[in-house]
Amino acid sequence: MPEKKYRNLIVNAGHLLAGILIIVVVVLILQAALGYVQVKSTPPGWEIIRPPAEVSTLLIDNDTLWTGGKDGIILISRTNNSRLPLPDGAPPTSYVRQIFRDHTGSIWIGHDGGLVKFTHASWEIIAPGPGIPFTKVLSLAERKDGTMVVGTETDVFVNNGSGWVSLRPGGMPAIASADVLLAPRSGDLWVGCGAVMHGALYRLNGTSWHQYTVSDGLPHPAVRALTEVRDGSIWAATGYSRNGGAARYSDGVWMNLTRADGLAGESTRSVFEDTHGRIWFGSEYDGIAVHDTGTWKILTEKEGLAGYEVKTMTEDPDGVYWLGTNGGLTRISSDVVMG
């Protein structure tokens, strides 16, 4: 009798395991099918490209689009959207936070496991390394004098020619994380912290640091992206969950935009100016809003976005827009944006 009971338990456990496996397989098939349908149902002028499955940073390099995110580095051909092999000798990378090109043409890759530099078909691992005071890299920038700047979880480092030194001894306020860096034409250095509870925006002007919070005009303390537009003003994307907005800084004055003004969602994830002067505001949950001389256009997954969260944007020399989202890469022809 005990043996029969034992056999029944084994049989039941086997049935349960088989049922779980069937459910997992069905879910995977449905996910693949839904992704296929979404890719195939995009309207003319729109294309969804996967992999990459998620995109946090983009860089155009001639006919190659460098993408970075949770999948590491993935290269895409601008001409046919196919995936390209990485240059020989590419080191492994984890979550890629930013891909940046300096004035010499070298490409820098900041990721959770360090910092890599690609120059003239040659790779160099900068961090981790002997004497390097950081490992995880969140953001990158190049100052007006050509010095590289690295943002980490607790500090900002500059390369002074002989090594990487912290900006803290120069009076930099304590920061929760340097998630975003911007070095505009003015020569200032902006540092954005995306921490929800301890976020803020910092500006280094000469040797003086200035801190901006909600009380100074930011819609939300968490700063997610920064960009300089052609008139020299600075736009900050701020927010978390269903709160936030975009903020414009010019001549010491802040001006805010929210969903009531035309944004796709309150929490603003990215901001970008195209060659036509249109400002693109990516949201955390609601797609993207494109502003053109008083006119707004909202683009979502229904129109053809690969995902609901637009993390990064760029425009190639042919006027094609590339949008990195939580669900992959979107390519949009220029003639369909405000049509």
mmCIF file of C-alpha atoms in Angstrom:
data_model
loop_
_atom_site.group_PDB
_atom_site.id
_atom_site.type_symbol
_atom_site.label_atom_id
_atom_site.label_comp_id
_atom_site.label_asym_id
_atom_site.label_seq_id
_atom_site.Cartn_x
_atom_site.Cartn_y
_atom_site.Cartn_z
ATOM 1 C CA MET A 1 0.000 0.000 0.000
ATOM 2 C CA PRO A 2 2.713 2.543 0.845
ATOM 3 C CA GLU A 3 4.458 1.672 -2.431
ATOM 4 C CA LYS A 4 1.274 2.377 -4.404
ATOM 5 C CA LYS A 5 0.826 5.702 -2.618
ATOM 6 C CA TYR A 6 4.436 6.590 -3.363
ATOM 7 C CA ARG A 7 3.969 5.747 -7.051
ATOM 8 C CA ASN A 8 0.840 7.906 -7.186
ATOM 9 C CA LEU A 9 2.745 10.829 -5.706
ATOM 10 C CA ILE A 10 5.448 10.461 -8.340
ATOM 11 C CA VAL A 11 2.868 10.271 -11.134
ATOM 12 C CA ASN A 12 1.022 13.343 -9.841
ATOM 13 C CA ALA A 13 4.268 15.281 -9.522
ATOM 14 C CA GLY A 14 5.147 14.324 -13.077
ATOM 15 C CA HIS A 15 1.772 15.510 -14.326
ATOM 16 C CA LEU A 16 2.181 18.790 -12.456
ATOM 17 C CA LEU A 17 5.644 19.347 -13.903
ATOM 18 C CA ALA A 18 4.427 18.543 -17.397
ATOM 19 C CA GLY A 19 1.566 21.001 -16.973
ATOM 20 C CA ILE A 20 3.936 23.747 -15.873
ATOM 21 C CA LEU A 21 6.205 23.091 -18.848
ATOM 22 C CA ILE A 22 3.254 23.239 -21.233
ATOM 23 C CA ILE A 23 2.154 26.586 -19.772
ATOM 24 C CA VAL A 24 5.683 27.996 -20.106
ATOM 25 C CA VAL A 25 5.912 26.860 -23.730
ATOM 26 C CA VAL A 26 2.499 28.355 -24.547
ATOM 27 C CA VAL A 27 3.469 31.686 -22.958
ATOM 28 C CA LEU A 28 6.723 31.804 -24.936
ATOM 29 C CA ILE A 29 4.900 31.000 -28.171
ATOM 30 C CA LEU A 30 2.316 33.716 -27.499
ATOM 31 C CA GLN A 31 5.029 36.267 -26.724
ATOM 32 C CA ALA A 32 6.845 35.431 -29.936
ATOM 33 C CA ALA A 33 3.613 35.540 -31.927
ATOM 34 C CA LEU A 34 2.580 38.893 -30.480
ATOM 35 C CA GLY A 35 6.009 40.322 -31.210
ATOM 36 C CA TYR A 36 5.792 39.014 -34.768
ATOM 37 C CA VAL A 37 2.343 40.524 -35.251
ATOM 38 C CA GLN A 38 3.518 43.879 -33.893
ATOM 39 C CA VAL A 39 6.525 43.938 -36.223
ATOM 40 C CA LYS A 40 4.426 42.934 -39.224
ATOM 41 C CA SER A 41 1.588 45.375 -38.495
ATOM 42 C CA THR A 42 3.607 48.592 -38.375
ATOM 43 C CA PRO A 43 2.384 51.244 -40.831
ATOM 44 C CA PRO A 44 4.402 52.463 -43.824
ATOM 45 C CA GLY A 45 7.523 54.318 -42.759
ATOM 46 C CA TRP A 46 7.747 52.466 -39.435
ATOM 47 C CA GLU A 47 9.918 49.465 -38.621
ATOM 48 C CA ILE A 48 10.518 47.545 -35.399
ATOM 49 C CA ILE A 49 13.893 45.857 -35.060
ATOM 50 C CA ARG A 50 14.629 43.062 -32.577
ATOM 51 C CA PRO A 51 17.164 42.213 -31.346
ATOM 52 C CA PRO A 52 17.997 44.329 -29.454
ATOM 53 C CA ALA A 53 15.204 43.559 -27.021
ATOM 54 C CA GLU A 54 15.824 46.779 -25.065
ATOM 55 C CA VAL A 55 17.761 49.935 -25.964
ATOM 56 C CA SER A 56 19.110 52.499 -23.494
ATOM 57 C CA THR A 57 21.641 54.322 -25.694
ATOM 58 C CA LEU A 58 22.244 54.939 -29.413
ATOM 59 C CA LEU A 59 25.085 56.197 -31.589
ATOM 60 C CA ILE A 60 25.278 56.684 -35.364
ATOM 61 C CA ASP A 61 28.682 55.791 -36.840
ATOM 62 C CA ASN A 62 28.577 56.122 -40.639
ATOM 63 C CA ASP A 63 26.251 53.326 -41.828
ATOM 64 C CA THR A 64 26.291 51.537 -38.487
ATOM 65 C CA LEU A 65 23.941 52.099 -35.578
ATOM 66 C CA TRP A 66 25.471 51.231 -32.223
ATOM 67 C CA THR A 67 22.861 50.201 -29.669
ATOM 68 C CA GLY A 68 23.420 49.512 -25.999
ATOM 69 C CA GLY A 69 21.299 48.211 -23.172
ATOM 70 C CA LYS A 70 20.575 45.060 -21.226
ATOM 71 C CA ASP A 71 21.807 42.936 -24.154
ATOM 72 C CA GLY A 72 25.195 44.672 -24.190
ATOM 73 C CA ILE A 73 26.363 46.133 -27.511
ATOM 74 C CA ILE A 74 24.420 45.281 -30.665
ATOM 75 C CA LEU A 75 25.276 46.793 -34.050
ATOM 76 C CA ILE A 76 22.589 47.394 -36.675
ATOM 77 C CA SER A 77 23.053 48.287 -40.342
ATOM 78 C CA ARG A 78 21.338 51.564 -41.253
ATOM 79 C CA THR A 79 20.903 50.401 -44.832
ATOM 80 C CA ASN A 80 19.030 47.123 -44.319
ATOM 81 C CA ASN A 81 18.353 46.915 -40.539
ATOM 82 C CA SER A 82 20.349 43.686 -40.254
ATOM 83 C CA ARG A 83 22.467 42.822 -37.255
ATOM 84 C CA LEU A 84 26.198 43.297 -37.777
ATOM 85 C CA PRO A 85 29.072 41.500 -36.052
ATOM 86 C CA LEU A 86 31.078 43.400 -33.469
ATOM 87 C CA PRO A 87 34.602 44.411 -34.509
ATOM 88 C CA ASP A 88 37.199 41.743 -33.779
ATOM 89 C CA GLY A 89 38.431 41.644 -30.221
ATOM 90 C CA ALA A 90 35.352 43.185 -28.633
ATOM 91 C CA PRO A 91 35.449 42.603 -24.868
ATOM 92 C CA PRO A 92 32.358 41.371 -23.036
ATOM 93 C CA THR A 93 30.061 44.069 -21.686
ATOM 94 C CA SER A 94 27.175 43.917 -19.256
ATOM 95 C CA TYR A 95 24.294 46.414 -19.133
ATOM 96 C CA VAL A 96 25.460 49.236 -21.428
ATOM 97 C CA ARG A 97 24.430 52.613 -20.014
ATOM 98 C CA GLN A 98 25.922 54.959 -22.618
ATOM 99 C CA ILE A 99 27.759 54.888 -25.927
ATOM 100 C CA PHE A 100 29.599 58.137 -26.638
ATOM 101 C CA ARG A 101 31.885 59.423 -29.417
ATOM 102 C CA ASP A 102 34.574 61.982 -28.560
ATOM 103 C CA HIS A 103 36.036 64.685 -30.816
ATOM 104 C CA THR A 104 38.706 62.294 -32.144
ATOM 105 C CA GLY A 105 36.125 59.749 -33.289
ATOM 106 C CA SER A 106 36.839 57.230 -30.545
ATOM 107 C CA ILE A 107 33.781 55.432 -29.208
ATOM 108 C CA TRP A 108 33.413 55.007 -25.444
ATOM 109 C CA ILE A 109 31.128 52.402 -23.897
ATOM 110 C CA GLY A 110 30.114 52.791 -20.265
ATOM 111 C CA HIS A 111 28.536 49.699 -18.745
ATOM 112 C CA ASP A 112 27.833 48.097 -15.398
ATOM 113 C CA GLY A 113 31.107 46.199 -15.567
ATOM 114 C CA GLY A 114 33.413 49.032 -16.578
ATOM 115 C CA LEU A 115 34.530 51.356 -19.365
ATOM 116 C CA VAL A 116 35.669 50.380 -22.867
ATOM 117 C CA LYS A 117 37.138 52.490 -25.670
ATOM 118 C CA PHE A 118 37.107 51.625 -29.387
ATOM 119 C CA THR A 119 39.577 53.475 -31.618
ATOM 120 C CA HIS A 120 40.550 52.651 -35.215
ATOM 121 C CA ALA A 121 39.444 49.005 -34.994
ATOM 122 C CA SER A 122 41.228 48.557 -31.656
ATOM 123 C CA TRP A 123 39.594 47.908 -28.285
ATOM 124 C CA GLU A 124 40.892 49.142 -24.942
ATOM 125 C CA ILE A 125 39.521 48.151 -21.541
ATOM 126 C CA ILE A 126 39.902 51.187 -19.294
ATOM 127 C CA ALA A 127 37.935 49.994 -16.285
ATOM 128 C CA PRO A 128 38.291 47.908 -14.307
ATOM 129 C CA GLY A 129 42.026 48.426 -14.236
ATOM 130 C CA PRO A 130 44.982 49.256 -11.999
ATOM 131 C CA GLY A 131 44.585 52.659 -10.394
ATOM 132 C CA ILE A 132 41.129 53.257 -11.893
ATOM 133 C CA PRO A 133 38.863 54.540 -9.088
ATOM 134 C CA PHE A 134 35.604 53.245 -10.565
ATOM 135 C CA THR A 135 34.033 50.206 -12.191
ATOM 136 C CA LYS A 136 30.359 50.747 -12.968
ATOM 137 C CA VAL A 137 29.847 53.627 -15.424
ATOM 138 C CA LEU A 138 26.457 55.309 -15.728
ATOM 139 C CA SER A 139 27.194 58.290 -17.982
ATOM 140 C CA LEU A 140 29.815 59.881 -20.228
ATOM 141 C CA ALA A 141 30.583 63.354 -21.566
ATOM 142 C CA GLU A 142 33.402 65.357 -23.125
ATOM 143 C CA ARG A 143 34.078 68.874 -21.914
ATOM 144 C CA LYS A 144 34.854 71.839 -24.133
ATOM 145 C CA ASP A 145 38.599 71.411 -23.507
ATOM 146 C CA GLY A 146 38.468 67.779 -24.672
ATOM 147 C CA THR A 147 38.649 66.114 -21.259
ATOM 148 C CA MET A 148 36.465 63.057 -20.767
ATOM 149 C CA VAL A 149 34.059 62.860 -17.844
ATOM 150 C CA VAL A 150 32.632 59.703 -16.282
ATOM 151 C CA GLY A 151 29.584 59.512 -14.026
ATOM 152 C CA THR A 152 29.340 56.689 -11.504
ATOM 153 C CA GLU A 153 27.023 55.610 -8.705
ATOM 154 C CA THR A 154 28.532 58.053 -6.209
ATOM 155 C CA ASP A 155 30.945 60.377 -8.000
ATOM 156 C CA VAL A 156 32.049 62.173 -11.159
ATOM 157 C CA PHE A 157 35.573 61.662 -12.507
ATOM 158 C CA VAL A 158 37.533 63.603 -15.116
ATOM 159 C CA ASN A 159 40.614 62.502 -16.991
ATOM 160 C CA ASN A 160 43.270 65.176 -16.385
ATOM 161 C CA GLY A 161 45.784 63.555 -18.715
ATOM 162 C CA SER A 162 47.584 61.609 -16.034
ATOM 163 C CA GLY A 163 44.629 59.744 -14.577
ATOM 164 C CA TRP A 164 41.030 59.872 -13.417
ATOM 165 C CA VAL A 165 40.352 62.277 -10.563
ATOM 166 C CA SER A 166 37.189 62.986 -8.602
ATOM 167 C CA LEU A 167 35.433 66.339 -8.838
ATOM 168 C CA ARG A 168 34.465 66.152 -5.173
ATOM 169 C CA PRO A 169 37.630 67.838 -3.849
ATOM 170 C CA GLY A 170 36.679 70.781 -6.067
ATOM 171 C CA GLY A 171 33.456 71.334 -4.159
ATOM 172 C CA MET A 172 31.059 69.003 -5.940
ATOM 173 C CA PRO A 173 28.017 68.281 -3.732
ATOM 174 C CA ALA A 174 27.454 64.723 -2.535
ATOM 175 C CA ILE A 175 25.284 62.941 -5.097
ATOM 176 C CA ALA A 176 23.292 59.723 -4.972
ATOM 177 C CA SER A 177 24.302 58.832 -8.546
ATOM 178 C CA ALA A 178 25.555 60.597 -11.676
ATOM 179 C CA ASP A 179 23.040 59.057 -14.075
ATOM 180 C CA VAL A 180 23.267 61.798 -16.703
ATOM 181 C CA LEU A 181 26.078 64.082 -17.867
ATOM 182 C CA LEU A 182 25.939 67.011 -20.276
ATOM 183 C CA ALA A 183 28.810 69.252 -21.373
ATOM 184 C CA PRO A 184 27.191 72.073 -23.392
ATOM 185 C CA ARG A 185 28.888 74.649 -25.598
ATOM 186 C CA SER A 186 29.063 77.117 -22.697
ATOM 187 C CA GLY A 187 31.755 75.016 -21.031
ATOM 188 C CA ASP A 188 29.575 74.186 -18.023
ATOM 189 C CA LEU A 189 29.120 70.642 -16.793
ATOM 190 C CA TRP A 190 25.650 69.403 -15.864
ATOM 191 C CA VAL A 191 25.132 66.320 -13.684
ATOM 192 C CA GLY A 192 21.706 64.731 -13.350
ATOM 193 C CA CYS A 193 20.782 62.308 -10.584
ATOM 194 C CA GLY A 194 17.880 59.975 -11.301
ATOM 195 C CA ALA A 195 17.319 58.783 -7.727
ATOM 196 C CA VAL A 196 13.630 59.061 -6.889
ATOM 197 C CA MET A 197 14.041 60.305 -3.322
ATOM 198 C CA HIS A 198 17.439 61.996 -3.573
ATOM 199 C CA GLY A 199 17.540 63.196 -7.163
ATOM 200 C CA ALA A 200 18.680 66.654 -8.233
ATOM 201 C CA LEU A 201 20.421 68.547 -11.011
ATOM 202 C CA TYR A 202 23.887 70.046 -10.577
ATOM 203 C CA ARG A 203 25.779 72.564 -12.718
ATOM 204 C CA LEU A 204 29.493 73.287 -12.589
ATOM 205 C CA ASN A 205 30.107 76.828 -13.826
ATOM 206 C CA GLY A 206 33.806 77.608 -13.730
ATOM 207 C CA THR A 207 34.702 76.475 -10.234
ATOM 208 C CA SER A 208 31.259 77.026 -8.694
ATOM 209 C CA TRP A 209 28.621 74.347 -8.220
ATOM 210 C CA HIS A 210 24.892 75.090 -8.356
ATOM 211 C CA GLN A 211 22.170 72.669 -7.295
ATOM 212 C CA TYR A 212 18.609 72.649 -8.651
ATOM 213 C CA THR A 213 15.690 70.825 -7.063
ATOM 214 C CA VAL A 214 11.908 70.978 -7.187
ATOM 215 C CA SER A 215 11.999 74.166 -5.126
ATOM 216 C CA ASP A 216 14.120 75.775 -7.863
ATOM 217 C CA GLY A 217 11.775 74.813 -10.677
ATOM 218 C CA LEU A 218 12.305 71.153 -11.579
ATOM 219 C CA PRO A 219 9.040 69.229 -12.100
ATOM 220 C CA HIS A 220 10.494 66.191 -10.284
ATOM 221 C CA PRO A 221 13.759 65.472 -8.435
ATOM 222 C CA ALA A 222 14.671 62.441 -10.587
ATOM 223 C CA VAL A 223 16.590 63.684 -13.649
ATOM 224 C CA ARG A 224 16.551 61.078 -16.435
ATOM 225 C CA ALA A 225 18.051 62.900 -19.441
ATOM 226 C CA LEU A 226 19.632 66.202 -20.492
ATOM 227 C CA THR A 227 20.165 67.855 -23.853
ATOM 228 C CA GLU A 228 21.243 71.205 -25.242
ATOM 229 C CA VAL A 229 19.189 72.619 -28.122
ATOM 230 C CA ARG A 230 20.323 74.991 -30.836
ATOM 231 C CA ASP A 231 19.409 78.185 -28.953
ATOM 232 C CA GLY A 232 21.703 77.147 -26.090
ATOM 233 C CA SER A 233 18.961 76.327 -23.602
ATOM 234 C CA ILE A 234 19.077 73.100 -21.596
ATOM 235 C CA TRP A 235 16.196 70.633 -21.449
ATOM 236 C CA ALA A 236 15.883 68.159 -18.585
ATOM 237 C CA ALA A 237 13.652 65.086 -18.644
ATOM 238 C CA THR A 238 12.430 64.338 -15.128
ATOM 239 C CA GLY A 239 10.042 62.001 -13.400
ATOM 240 C CA TYR A 240 9.215 58.607 -12.052
ATOM 241 C CA SER A 241 6.097 56.475 -12.408
ATOM 242 C CA ARG A 242 3.223 58.872 -13.161
ATOM 243 C CA ASN A 243 4.856 62.080 -11.932
ATOM 244 C CA GLY A 244 7.286 64.514 -13.509
ATOM 245 C CA GLY A 245 7.662 66.552 -16.665
ATOM 246 C CA ALA A 246 10.174 68.343 -18.874
ATOM 247 C CA ALA A 247 12.047 71.470 -17.810
ATOM 248 C CA ARG A 248 13.819 74.108 -19.912
ATOM 249 C CA TYR A 249 16.621 76.204 -18.428
ATOM 250 C CA SER A 250 17.616 79.442 -20.134
ATOM 251 C CA ASP A 251 19.294 82.556 -18.713
ATOM 252 C CA GLY A 252 18.703 81.395 -15.161
ATOM 253 C CA VAL A 253 14.969 80.793 -15.636
ATOM 254 C CA TRP A 254 13.105 77.469 -15.574
ATOM 255 C CA MET A 255 10.046 76.711 -17.705
ATOM 256 C CA ASN A 256 8.159 73.439 -17.240
ATOM 257 C CA LEU A 257 6.003 71.254 -19.471
ATOM 258 C CA THR A 258 3.580 68.586 -18.265
ATOM 259 C CA ARG A 259 0.995 66.340 -19.824
ATOM 260 C CA ALA A 260 -1.482 69.199 -19.701
ATOM 261 C CA ASP A 261 0.830 71.144 -22.023
ATOM 262 C CA GLY A 262 1.088 68.337 -24.577
ATOM 263 C CA LEU A 263 3.500 65.705 -23.252
ATOM 264 C CA ALA A 264 2.585 62.062 -23.830
ATOM 265 C CA GLY A 265 2.923 61.300 -20.118
ATOM 266 C CA GLU A 266 3.949 63.038 -16.920
ATOM 267 C CA SER A 267 7.129 61.032 -16.315
ATOM 268 C CA THR A 268 9.582 62.182 -18.994
ATOM 269 C CA ARG A 269 12.306 59.701 -19.889
ATOM 270 C CA SER A 270 14.241 61.367 -22.731
ATOM 271 C CA VAL A 271 14.474 64.575 -24.749
ATOM 272 C CA PHE A 272 15.949 65.244 -28.187
ATOM 273 C CA GLU A 273 16.026 68.012 -30.817
ATOM 274 C CA ASP A 274 16.033 66.975 -34.475
ATOM 275 C CA THR A 275 17.510 68.829 -37.448
ATOM 276 C CA HIS A 276 14.158 70.560 -38.099
ATOM 277 C CA GLY A 277 14.128 72.072 -34.612
ATOM 278 C CA ARG A 278 11.383 69.759 -33.376
ATOM 279 C CA ILE A 279 11.680 68.652 -29.750
ATOM 280 C CA TRP A 280 10.937 65.013 -28.950
ATOM 281 C CA PHE A 281 9.898 64.133 -25.393
ATOM 282 C CA GLY A 282 9.977 60.425 -24.580
ATOM 283 C CA SER A 283 7.870 59.205 -21.673
ATOM 284 C CA GLU A 284 8.216 56.341 -19.228
ATOM 285 C CA TYR A 285 4.878 54.697 -20.048
ATOM 286 C CA ASP A 286 3.063 56.622 -22.775
ATOM 287 C CA GLY A 287 5.234 56.776 -25.881
ATOM 288 C CA ILE A 288 6.585 60.049 -27.210
ATOM 289 C CA ALA A 289 5.401 63.594 -27.901
ATOM 290 C CA VAL A 290 6.857 65.604 -30.790
ATOM 291 C CA HIS A 291 6.583 69.399 -30.555
ATOM 292 C CA ASP A 292 6.806 71.520 -33.695
ATOM 293 C CA THR A 293 6.037 75.270 -33.490
ATOM 294 C CA GLY A 294 2.992 74.937 -31.271
ATOM 295 C CA THR A 295 1.804 71.613 -32.675
ATOM 296 C CA TRP A 296 2.009 68.352 -30.744
ATOM 297 C CA LYS A 297 1.930 64.805 -32.082
ATOM 298 C CA ILE A 298 1.752 61.747 -29.821
ATOM 299 C CA LEU A 299 3.329 58.490 -31.003
ATOM 300 C CA THR A 300 2.680 55.244 -29.124
ATOM 301 C CA GLU A 301 2.834 51.490 -29.638
ATOM 302 C CA LYS A 302 -0.410 51.801 -31.608
ATOM 303 C CA GLU A 303 1.427 53.908 -34.183
ATOM 304 C CA GLY A 304 4.373 51.522 -34.313
ATOM 305 C CA LEU A 305 6.733 52.072 -31.380
ATOM 306 C CA ALA A 306 8.588 48.971 -30.237
ATOM 307 C CA GLY A 307 7.806 49.759 -26.591
ATOM 308 C CA TYR A 308 5.931 52.198 -24.383
ATOM 309 C CA GLU A 309 9.045 53.656 -22.702
ATOM 310 C CA VAL A 310 11.210 55.752 -25.031
ATOM 311 C CA LYS A 311 14.681 55.822 -23.471
ATOM 312 C CA THR A 312 16.814 57.395 -26.189
ATOM 313 C CA MET A 313 16.543 58.965 -29.649
ATOM 314 C CA THR A 314 18.788 59.963 -32.525
ATOM 315 C CA GLU A 315 18.567 61.041 -36.165
ATOM 316 C CA ASP A 316 20.842 59.754 -38.906
ATOM 317 C CA PRO A 317 22.277 61.754 -41.855
ATOM 318 C CA ASP A 318 19.379 60.627 -44.062
ATOM 319 C CA GLY A 319 16.808 62.141 -41.710
ATOM 320 C CA VAL A 320 15.682 58.767 -40.365
ATOM 321 C CA TYR A 321 14.765 58.647 -36.680
ATOM 322 C CA TRP A 322 15.878 55.816 -34.416
ATOM 323 C CA LEU A 323 14.147 55.352 -31.075
ATOM 324 C CA GLY A 324 15.394 53.047 -28.336
ATOM 325 C CA THR A 325 12.638 51.646 -26.135
ATOM 326 C CA ASN A 326 12.037 49.078 -23.430
ATOM 327 C CA GLY A 327 10.760 46.751 -26.165
ATOM 328 C CA GLY A 328 13.382 47.130 -28.866
ATOM 329 C CA LEU A 329 14.387 49.553 -31.607
ATOM 330 C CA THR A 330 12.068 51.646 -33.780
ATOM 331 C CA ARG A 331 13.002 53.174 -37.138
ATOM 332 C CA ILE A 332 10.812 56.029 -38.449
ATOM 333 C CA SER A 333 11.082 57.696 -41.839
ATOM 334 C CA SER A 334 11.286 61.476 -41.648
ATOM 335 C CA ASP A 335 8.254 62.073 -43.861
ATOM 336 C CA VAL A 336 5.791 60.376 -41.501
ATOM 337 C CA VAL A 337 6.594 62.189 -38.251
ATOM 338 C CA MET A 338 4.339 65.235 -38.531
ATOM 339 C CA GLY A 339 2.318 64.076 -41.499
#
